Every structure is written in structure tokens, then in C-alpha cells.
PDB file of C-alpha atoms in Angstrom:
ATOM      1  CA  UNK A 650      31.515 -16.955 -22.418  1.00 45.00           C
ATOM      2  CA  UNK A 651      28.584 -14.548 -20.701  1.00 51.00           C
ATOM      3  CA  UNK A 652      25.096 -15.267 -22.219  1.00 60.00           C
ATOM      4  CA  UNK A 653      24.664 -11.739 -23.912  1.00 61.00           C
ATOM      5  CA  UNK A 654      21.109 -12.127 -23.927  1.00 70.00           C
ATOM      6  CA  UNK A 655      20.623 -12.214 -20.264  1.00 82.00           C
ATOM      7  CA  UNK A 656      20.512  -8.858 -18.423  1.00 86.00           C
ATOM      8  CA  UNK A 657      23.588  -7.746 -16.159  1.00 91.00           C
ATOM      9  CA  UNK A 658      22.999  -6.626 -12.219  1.00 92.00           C
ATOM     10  CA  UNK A 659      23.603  -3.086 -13.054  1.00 93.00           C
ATOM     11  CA  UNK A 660      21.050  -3.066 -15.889  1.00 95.00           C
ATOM     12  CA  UNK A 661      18.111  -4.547 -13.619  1.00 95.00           C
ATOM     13  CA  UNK A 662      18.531  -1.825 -11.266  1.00 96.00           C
ATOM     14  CA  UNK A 663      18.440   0.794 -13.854  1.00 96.00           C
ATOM     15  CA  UNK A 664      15.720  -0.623 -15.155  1.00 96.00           C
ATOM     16  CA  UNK A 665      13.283   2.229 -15.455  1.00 96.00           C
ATOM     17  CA  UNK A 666      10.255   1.018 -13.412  1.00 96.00           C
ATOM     18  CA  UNK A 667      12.921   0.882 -10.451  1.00 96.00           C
ATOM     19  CA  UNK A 668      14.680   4.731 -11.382  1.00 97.00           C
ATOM     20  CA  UNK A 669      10.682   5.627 -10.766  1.00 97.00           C
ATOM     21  CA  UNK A 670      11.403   3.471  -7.411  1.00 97.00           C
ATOM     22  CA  UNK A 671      13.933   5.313  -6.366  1.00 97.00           C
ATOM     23  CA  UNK A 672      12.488   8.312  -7.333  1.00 97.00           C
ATOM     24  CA  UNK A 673       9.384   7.888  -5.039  1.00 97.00           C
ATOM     25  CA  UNK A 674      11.801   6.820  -1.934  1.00 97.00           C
ATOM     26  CA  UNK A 675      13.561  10.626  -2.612  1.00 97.00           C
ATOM     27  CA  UNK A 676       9.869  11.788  -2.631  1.00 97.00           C
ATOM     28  CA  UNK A 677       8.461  10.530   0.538  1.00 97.00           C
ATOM     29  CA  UNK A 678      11.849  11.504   2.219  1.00 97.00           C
ATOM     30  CA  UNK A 679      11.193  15.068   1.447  1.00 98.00           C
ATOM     31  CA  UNK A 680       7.407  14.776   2.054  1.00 97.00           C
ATOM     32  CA  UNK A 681       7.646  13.289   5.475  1.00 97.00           C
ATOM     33  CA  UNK A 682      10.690  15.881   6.230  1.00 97.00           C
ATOM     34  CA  UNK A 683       8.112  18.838   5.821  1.00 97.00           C
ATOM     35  CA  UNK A 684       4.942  16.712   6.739  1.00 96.00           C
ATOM     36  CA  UNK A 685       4.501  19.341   9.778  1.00 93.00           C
ATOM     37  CA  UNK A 686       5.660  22.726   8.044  1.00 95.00           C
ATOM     38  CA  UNK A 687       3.822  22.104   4.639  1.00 96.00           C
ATOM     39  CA  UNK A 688       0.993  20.174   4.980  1.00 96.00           C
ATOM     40  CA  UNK A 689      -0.140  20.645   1.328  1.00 96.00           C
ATOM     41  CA  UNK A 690       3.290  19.977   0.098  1.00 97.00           C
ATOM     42  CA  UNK A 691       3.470  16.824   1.799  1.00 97.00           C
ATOM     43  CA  UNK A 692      -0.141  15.879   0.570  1.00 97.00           C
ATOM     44  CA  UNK A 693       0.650  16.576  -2.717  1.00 97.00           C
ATOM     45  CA  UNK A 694       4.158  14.715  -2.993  1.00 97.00           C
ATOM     46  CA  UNK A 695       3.005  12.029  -0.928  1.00 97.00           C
ATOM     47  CA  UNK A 696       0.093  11.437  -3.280  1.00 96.00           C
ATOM     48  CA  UNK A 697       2.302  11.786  -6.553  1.00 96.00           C
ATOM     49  CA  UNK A 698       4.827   9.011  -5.373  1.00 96.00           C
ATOM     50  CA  UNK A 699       1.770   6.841  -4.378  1.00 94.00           C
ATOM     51  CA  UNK A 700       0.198   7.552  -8.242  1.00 93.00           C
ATOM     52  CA  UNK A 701       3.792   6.547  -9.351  1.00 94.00           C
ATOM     53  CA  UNK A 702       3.629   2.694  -7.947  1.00 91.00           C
ATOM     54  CA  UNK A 703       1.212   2.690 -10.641  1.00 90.00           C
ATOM     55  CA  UNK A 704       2.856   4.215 -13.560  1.00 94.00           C
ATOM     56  CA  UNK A 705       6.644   2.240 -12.713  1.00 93.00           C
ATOM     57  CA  UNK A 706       4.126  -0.916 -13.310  1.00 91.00           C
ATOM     58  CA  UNK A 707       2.769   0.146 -16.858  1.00 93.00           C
ATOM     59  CA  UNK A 708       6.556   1.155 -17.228  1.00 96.00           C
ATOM     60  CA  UNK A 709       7.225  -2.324 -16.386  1.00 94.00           C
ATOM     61  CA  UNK A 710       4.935  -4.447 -18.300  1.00 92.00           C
ATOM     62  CA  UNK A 711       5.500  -1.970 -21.245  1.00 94.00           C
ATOM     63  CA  UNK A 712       9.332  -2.212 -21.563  1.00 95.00           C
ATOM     64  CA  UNK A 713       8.917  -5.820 -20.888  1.00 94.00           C
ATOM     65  CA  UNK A 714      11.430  -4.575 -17.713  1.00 95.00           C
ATOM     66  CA  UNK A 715       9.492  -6.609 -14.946  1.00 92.00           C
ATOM     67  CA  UNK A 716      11.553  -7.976 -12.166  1.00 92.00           C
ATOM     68  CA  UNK A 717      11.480  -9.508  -8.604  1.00 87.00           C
ATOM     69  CA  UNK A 718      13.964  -6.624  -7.815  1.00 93.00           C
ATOM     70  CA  UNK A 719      11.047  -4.395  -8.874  1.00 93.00           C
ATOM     71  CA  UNK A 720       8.354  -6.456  -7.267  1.00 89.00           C
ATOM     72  CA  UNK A 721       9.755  -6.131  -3.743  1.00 90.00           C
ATOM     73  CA  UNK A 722      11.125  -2.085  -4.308  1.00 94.00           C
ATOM     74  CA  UNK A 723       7.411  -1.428  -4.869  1.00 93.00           C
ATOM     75  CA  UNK A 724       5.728  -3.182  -2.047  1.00 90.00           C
ATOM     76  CA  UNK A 725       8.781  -2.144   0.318  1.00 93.00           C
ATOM     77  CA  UNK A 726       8.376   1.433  -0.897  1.00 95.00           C
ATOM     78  CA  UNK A 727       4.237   1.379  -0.487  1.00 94.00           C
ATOM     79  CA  UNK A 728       4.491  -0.396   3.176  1.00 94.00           C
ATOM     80  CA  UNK A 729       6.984   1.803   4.401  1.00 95.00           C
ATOM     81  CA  UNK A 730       5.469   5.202   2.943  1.00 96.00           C
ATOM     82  CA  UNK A 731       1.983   3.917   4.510  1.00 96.00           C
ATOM     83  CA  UNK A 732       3.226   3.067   7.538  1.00 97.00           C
ATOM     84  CA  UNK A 733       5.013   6.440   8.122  1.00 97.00           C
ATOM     85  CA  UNK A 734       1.598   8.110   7.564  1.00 97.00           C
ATOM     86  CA  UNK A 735       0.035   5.765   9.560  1.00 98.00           C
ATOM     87  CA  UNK A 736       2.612   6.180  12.323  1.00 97.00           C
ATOM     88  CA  UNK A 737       2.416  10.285  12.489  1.00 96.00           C
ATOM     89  CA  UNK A 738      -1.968   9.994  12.323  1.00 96.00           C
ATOM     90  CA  UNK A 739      -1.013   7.839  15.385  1.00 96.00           C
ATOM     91  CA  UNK A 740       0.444  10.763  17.179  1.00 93.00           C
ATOM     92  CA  UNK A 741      -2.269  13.182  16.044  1.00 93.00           C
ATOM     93  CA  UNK A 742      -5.472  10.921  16.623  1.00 94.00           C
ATOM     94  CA  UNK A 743      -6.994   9.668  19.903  1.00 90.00           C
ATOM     95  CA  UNK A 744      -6.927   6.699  20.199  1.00 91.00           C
ATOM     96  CA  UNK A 745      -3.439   6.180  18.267  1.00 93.00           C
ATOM     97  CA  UNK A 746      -4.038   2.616  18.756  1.00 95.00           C
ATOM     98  CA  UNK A 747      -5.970   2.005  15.591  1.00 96.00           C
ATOM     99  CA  UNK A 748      -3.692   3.767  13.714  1.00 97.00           C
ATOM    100  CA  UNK A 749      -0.660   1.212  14.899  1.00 97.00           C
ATOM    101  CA  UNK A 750      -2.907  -1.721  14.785  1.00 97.00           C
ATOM    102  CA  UNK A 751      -3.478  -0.617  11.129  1.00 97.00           C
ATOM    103  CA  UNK A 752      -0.177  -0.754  10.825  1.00 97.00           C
ATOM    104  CA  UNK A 753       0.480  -3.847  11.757  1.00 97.00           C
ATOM    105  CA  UNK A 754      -2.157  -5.600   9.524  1.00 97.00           C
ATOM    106  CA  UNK A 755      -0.452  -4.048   6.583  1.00 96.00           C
ATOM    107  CA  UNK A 756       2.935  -5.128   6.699  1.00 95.00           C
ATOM    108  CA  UNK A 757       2.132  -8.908   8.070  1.00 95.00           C
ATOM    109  CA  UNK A 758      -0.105  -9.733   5.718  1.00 96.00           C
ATOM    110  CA  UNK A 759       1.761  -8.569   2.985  1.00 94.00           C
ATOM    111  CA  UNK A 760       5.039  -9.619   4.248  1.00 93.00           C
ATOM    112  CA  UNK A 761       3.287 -13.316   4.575  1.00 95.00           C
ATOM    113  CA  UNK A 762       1.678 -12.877   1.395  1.00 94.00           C
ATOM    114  CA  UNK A 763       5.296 -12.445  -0.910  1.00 91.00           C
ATOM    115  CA  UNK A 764       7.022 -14.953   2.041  1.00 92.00           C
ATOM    116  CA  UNK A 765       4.161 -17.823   1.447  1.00 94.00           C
ATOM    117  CA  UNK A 766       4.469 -17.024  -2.209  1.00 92.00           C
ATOM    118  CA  UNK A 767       7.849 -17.333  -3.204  1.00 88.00           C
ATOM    119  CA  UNK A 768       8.073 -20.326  -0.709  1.00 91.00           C
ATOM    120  CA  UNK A 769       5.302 -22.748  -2.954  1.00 88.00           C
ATOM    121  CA  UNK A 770       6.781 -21.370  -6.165  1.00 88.00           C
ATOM    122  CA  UNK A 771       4.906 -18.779  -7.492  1.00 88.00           C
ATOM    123  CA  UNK A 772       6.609 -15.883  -9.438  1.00 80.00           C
ATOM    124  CA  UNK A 773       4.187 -12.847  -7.471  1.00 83.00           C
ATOM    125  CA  UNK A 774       2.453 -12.662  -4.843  1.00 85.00           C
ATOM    126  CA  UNK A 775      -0.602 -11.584  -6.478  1.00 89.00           C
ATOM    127  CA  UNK A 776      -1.364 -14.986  -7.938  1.00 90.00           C
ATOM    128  CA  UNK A 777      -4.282 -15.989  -5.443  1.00 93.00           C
ATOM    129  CA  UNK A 778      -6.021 -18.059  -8.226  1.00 90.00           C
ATOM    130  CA  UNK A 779      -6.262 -21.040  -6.224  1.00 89.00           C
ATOM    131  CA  UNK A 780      -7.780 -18.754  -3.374  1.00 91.00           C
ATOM    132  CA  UNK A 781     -11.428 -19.676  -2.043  1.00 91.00           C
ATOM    133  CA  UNK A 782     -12.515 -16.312  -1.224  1.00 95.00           C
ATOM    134  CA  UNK A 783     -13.839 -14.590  -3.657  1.00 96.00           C
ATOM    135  CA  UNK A 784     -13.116 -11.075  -2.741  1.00 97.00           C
ATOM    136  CA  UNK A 785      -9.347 -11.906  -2.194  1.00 96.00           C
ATOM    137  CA  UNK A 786      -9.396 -13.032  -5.904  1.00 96.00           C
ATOM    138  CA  UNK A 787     -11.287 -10.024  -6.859  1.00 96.00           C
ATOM    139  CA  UNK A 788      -9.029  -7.629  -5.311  1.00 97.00           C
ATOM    140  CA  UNK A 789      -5.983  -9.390  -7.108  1.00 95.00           C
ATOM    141  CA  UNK A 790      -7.737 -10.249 -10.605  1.00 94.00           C
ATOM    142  CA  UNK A 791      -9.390  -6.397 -11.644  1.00 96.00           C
ATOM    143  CA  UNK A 792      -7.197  -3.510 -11.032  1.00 92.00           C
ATOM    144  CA  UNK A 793      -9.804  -0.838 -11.200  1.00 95.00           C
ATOM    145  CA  UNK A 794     -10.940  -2.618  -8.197  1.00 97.00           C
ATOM    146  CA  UNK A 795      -7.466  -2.698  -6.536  1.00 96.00           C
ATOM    147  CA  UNK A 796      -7.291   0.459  -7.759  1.00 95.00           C
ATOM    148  CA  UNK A 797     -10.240   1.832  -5.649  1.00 97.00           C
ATOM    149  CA  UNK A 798      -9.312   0.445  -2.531  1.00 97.00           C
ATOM    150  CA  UNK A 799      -5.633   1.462  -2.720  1.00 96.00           C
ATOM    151  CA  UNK A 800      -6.607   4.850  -3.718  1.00 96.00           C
ATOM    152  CA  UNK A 801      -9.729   4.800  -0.620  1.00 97.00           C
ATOM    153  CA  UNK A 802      -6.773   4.251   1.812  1.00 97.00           C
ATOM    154  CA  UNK A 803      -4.394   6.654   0.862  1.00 97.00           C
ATOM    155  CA  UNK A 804      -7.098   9.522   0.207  1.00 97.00           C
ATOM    156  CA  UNK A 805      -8.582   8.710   3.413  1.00 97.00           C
ATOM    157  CA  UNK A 806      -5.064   9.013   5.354  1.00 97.00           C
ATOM    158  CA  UNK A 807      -4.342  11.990   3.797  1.00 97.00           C
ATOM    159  CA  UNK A 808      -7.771  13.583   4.357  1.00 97.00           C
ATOM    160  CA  UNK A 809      -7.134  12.323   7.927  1.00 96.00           C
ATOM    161  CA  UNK A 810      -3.972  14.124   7.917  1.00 96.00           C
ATOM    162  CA  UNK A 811      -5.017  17.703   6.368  1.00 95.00           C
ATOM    163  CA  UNK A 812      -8.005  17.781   9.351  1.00 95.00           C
ATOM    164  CA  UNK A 813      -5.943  17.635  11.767  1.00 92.00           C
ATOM    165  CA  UNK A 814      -5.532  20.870  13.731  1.00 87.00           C
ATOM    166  CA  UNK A 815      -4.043  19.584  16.904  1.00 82.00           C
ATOM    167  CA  UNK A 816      -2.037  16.837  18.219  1.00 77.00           C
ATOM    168  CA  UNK A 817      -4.774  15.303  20.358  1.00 80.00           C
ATOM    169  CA  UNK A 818      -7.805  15.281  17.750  1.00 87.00           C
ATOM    170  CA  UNK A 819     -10.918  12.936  18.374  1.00 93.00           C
ATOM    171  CA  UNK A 820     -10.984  10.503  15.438  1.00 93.00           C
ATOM    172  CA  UNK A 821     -15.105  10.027  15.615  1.00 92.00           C
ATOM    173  CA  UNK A 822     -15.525  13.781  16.826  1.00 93.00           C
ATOM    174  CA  UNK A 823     -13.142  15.071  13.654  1.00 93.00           C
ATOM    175  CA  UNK A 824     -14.833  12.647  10.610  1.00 93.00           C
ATOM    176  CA  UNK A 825     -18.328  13.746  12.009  1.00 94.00           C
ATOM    177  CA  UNK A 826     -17.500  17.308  11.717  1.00 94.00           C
ATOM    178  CA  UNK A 827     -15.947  17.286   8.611  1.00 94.00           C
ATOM    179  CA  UNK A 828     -19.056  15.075   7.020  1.00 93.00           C
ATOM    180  CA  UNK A 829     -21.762  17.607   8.280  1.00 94.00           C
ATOM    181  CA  UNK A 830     -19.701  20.789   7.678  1.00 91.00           C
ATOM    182  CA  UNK A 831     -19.072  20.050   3.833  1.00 92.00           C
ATOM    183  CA  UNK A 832     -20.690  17.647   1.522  1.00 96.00           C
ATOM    184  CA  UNK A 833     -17.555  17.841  -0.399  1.00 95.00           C
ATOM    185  CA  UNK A 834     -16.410  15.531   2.900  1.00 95.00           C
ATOM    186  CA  UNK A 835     -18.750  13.357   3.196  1.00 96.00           C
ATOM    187  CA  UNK A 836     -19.038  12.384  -0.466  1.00 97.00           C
ATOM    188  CA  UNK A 837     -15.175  11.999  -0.489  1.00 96.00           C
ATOM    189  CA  UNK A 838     -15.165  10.601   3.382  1.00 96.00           C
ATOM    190  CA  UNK A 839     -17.965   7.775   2.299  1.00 97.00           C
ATOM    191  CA  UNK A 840     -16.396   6.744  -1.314  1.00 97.00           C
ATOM    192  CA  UNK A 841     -12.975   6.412   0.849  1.00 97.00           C
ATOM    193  CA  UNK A 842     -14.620   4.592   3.825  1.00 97.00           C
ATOM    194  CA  UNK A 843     -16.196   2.192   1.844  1.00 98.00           C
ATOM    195  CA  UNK A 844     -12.889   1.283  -0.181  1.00 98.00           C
ATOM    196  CA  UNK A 845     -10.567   1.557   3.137  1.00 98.00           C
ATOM    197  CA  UNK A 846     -13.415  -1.108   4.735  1.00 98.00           C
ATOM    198  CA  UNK A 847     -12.937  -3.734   1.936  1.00 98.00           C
ATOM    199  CA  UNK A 848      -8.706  -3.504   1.855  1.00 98.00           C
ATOM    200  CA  UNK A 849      -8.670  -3.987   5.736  1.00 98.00           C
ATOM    201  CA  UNK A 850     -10.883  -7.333   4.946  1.00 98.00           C
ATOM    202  CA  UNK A 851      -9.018  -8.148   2.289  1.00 98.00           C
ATOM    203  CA  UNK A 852      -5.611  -7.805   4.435  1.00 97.00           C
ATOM    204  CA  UNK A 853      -7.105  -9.931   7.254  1.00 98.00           C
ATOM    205  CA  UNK A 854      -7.913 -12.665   4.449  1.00 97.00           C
ATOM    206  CA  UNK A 855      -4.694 -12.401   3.178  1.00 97.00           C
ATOM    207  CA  UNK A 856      -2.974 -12.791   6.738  1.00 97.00           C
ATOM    208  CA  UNK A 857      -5.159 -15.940   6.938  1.00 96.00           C
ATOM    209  CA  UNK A 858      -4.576 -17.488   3.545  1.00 95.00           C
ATOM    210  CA  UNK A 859      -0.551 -16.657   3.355  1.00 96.00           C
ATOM    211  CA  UNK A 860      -0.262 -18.437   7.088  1.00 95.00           C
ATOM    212  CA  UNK A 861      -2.634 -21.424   6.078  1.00 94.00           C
ATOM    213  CA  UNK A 862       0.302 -21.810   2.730  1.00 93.00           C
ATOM    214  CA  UNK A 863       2.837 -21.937   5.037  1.00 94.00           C
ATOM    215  CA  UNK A 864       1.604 -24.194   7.463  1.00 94.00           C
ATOM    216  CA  UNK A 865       0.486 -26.653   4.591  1.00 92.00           C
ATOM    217  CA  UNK A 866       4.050 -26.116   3.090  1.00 92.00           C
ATOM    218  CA  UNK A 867       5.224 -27.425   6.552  1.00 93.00           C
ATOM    219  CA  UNK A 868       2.870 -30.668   6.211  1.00 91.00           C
ATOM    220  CA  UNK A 869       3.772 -31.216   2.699  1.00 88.00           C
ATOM    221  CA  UNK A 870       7.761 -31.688   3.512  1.00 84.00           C
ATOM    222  CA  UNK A 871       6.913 -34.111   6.294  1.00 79.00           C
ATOM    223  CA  UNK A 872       5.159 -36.713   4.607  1.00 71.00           C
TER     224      UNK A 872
END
């Protein structure tokens, strides 16, 4: 006899933090489809999905509706929306290079971060307790503070995106322009620096961390 209690397939992917998971896929599909026609449009959706990985996790905890299903739609969902972005600044921006290398950071050390996880047992990937760098834990332990550097990125990208009037823009030549013409700029230009600065650190300590668990996971099995 079925254990009643326990939640079918079909109900864990109608669970409504993952409807607002598919919802922001749809979103970013359209955005990225009219990223060149509309660039407000695509701003504005782009940002609205990215405030949604936020909300399906209050949904979440709320509804007492979390699942690993959910876990990896949201962090598949964020990589590949910021990686898009990141890929089309790449064709905009000379040189495109730091745009892919960005790129790269982002999915490996979160793809080794929810691979090292799972493989020692953990139920998320944000569980860094037993992490020795401080800021790593910080990141993970205050959300506000996630929060920030998340938000630093993405505003930063899409500020990125909005200046751009050509296909061959100077990245130093455009941020210096846009800081001196407009203080609006460089307020919003520094707050996002500053928080973009600390998530690129905090992805290169996560690379380093999620690799050192799995080569210690490697030792562990052959003694």
C-alpha cells in the first residue's frame, strides 16, 4: 500500500516554488528573444525573473514545499540566465574575454559546489559551516549579504548592457564615461562594483573549497 503521506512525482513538480521556476525559464526566453529590439523590456523582465529566485525561496520555506528538484531548477535557471547575459556583453565589450572568463568561474564553482556537496552528504550546497574562510561563510550564513552581491552582479550586467551603444564598446572607456557623466552612475556603478568584487572572490573560494572536498573524498575511500 503507497505511504499517503509522502508526496507523488507530479506533486513535487507542481510544487509552487518550481511553477515560479518555470515561470522565470518562459521569462528569460522572451527577454533574451528581444534583448536587441527592446532593451528596456529585456532589462526589466530579466530583472523580475532574477527578483523571483528570491520569492520561489520564501514560497518554499513558507509552504514547507522545499525540494532538491527545486534546489537545482533555481541554480540551473540563475547560471544559465547569467551566463546568457554574460555571453551577449561578450559580443558587445572589448575585450569579450572577461566576460567568458566570468563565465566560466560561475558555473564551475557552483557546479563543484552542489557536486562536492551532495557527494559528502550534505542536503544543500550552501552548508559551508565547516568552511575556514570567513567570507565564504558569510556569504552563505546572512542573506542580506548574499543578497547584495547577487543583486551587485546582476545590476551591474544589466547597467553594462543598457550602455552599450555599439557592438565594439571599450569596457574601461564606457564605465568611465558613464561615472563622470552622471552621479546617478557612479553611485549605482560603485555600490555594484564593490558587491560584483566580493561574489567573484567568493566564487574563486568556492572553486577552491568544493575541489579540496572532492579530493579529500577521494583520500577518505582509500584508506
Amino acid at each position: 500500500m503507497a505511504d499517503k503521506s509522502r508526496p507523488s512525482t507530479l506533486t513535487v513538480y507542481l510544487y509552487v516554488p518550481n511553477i515560479i521556476g518555470y515561470v522565470r525559464i518562459l521569462m528569460n526566453c522572451f527577454a533574451f528573444a528581444i534583448c536587441f529590439k527592446d532593451k528596456y523590456l529585456f532589462s526589466v523582465l530579466y530583472f523580475v525573473s532574477f527578483v523571483c529566485d528570491a520569492l520561489d525561496g520564501w514560497c518554499a520555506r513558507k509552504l514547507n514545499q522545499v525540494s532538491t528538484f527545486g534546489a537545482v531548477l533555481d541554480m540551473v535557471t540563475d547560471r544559465i540566465s547569467t551566463a546568457c547575459l554574460l555571453v551577449i556583453l561578450s559580443q558587445v565589450y572589448r575585450p569579450g574575454m572577461i566576460f567568458l572568463s566570468l563565465l566560466a568561474l560561475d558555473i564551475a564553482s557552483h557546479w563543484l559546489q552542489m557536486y562536492s556537496s551532495f557527494l559528502v552528504g550534505k542536503t544543500s550546497h550552501k552548508d559551508v559551516k565547516d568552511s575556514s574562510s570567513w567570507l565564504f561563510k558569510l556569504y552563505y550564513g546572512n542573506r542580506k549579504f548574499m543578497g547584495y552581491c547577487c543583486v551587485s552582479c546582476e545590476v551591474l550586467y544589466i547597467v553594462l548592457f543598457l550602455l552599450a551603444k555599439n557592438q565594439t564598446e571599450n569596457l574601461t572607456e564606457v564605465l568611465v564615461n558613464a561615472a563622470t557623466q552622471s552621479w546617478f552612475y557612479l553611485i549605482l556603478l560603485s555600490l555594484s562594483v564593490i558587491g560584483w568584487v566580493i561574489k567573484q572572490i567568493v566564487n574563486v573560494i568556492q572553486m577552491k573549497t568544493a575541489a579540496d572536498a572532492c579530493i579529500l573524498y577521494d583520500i577518505g575511500k582509500k584508506r
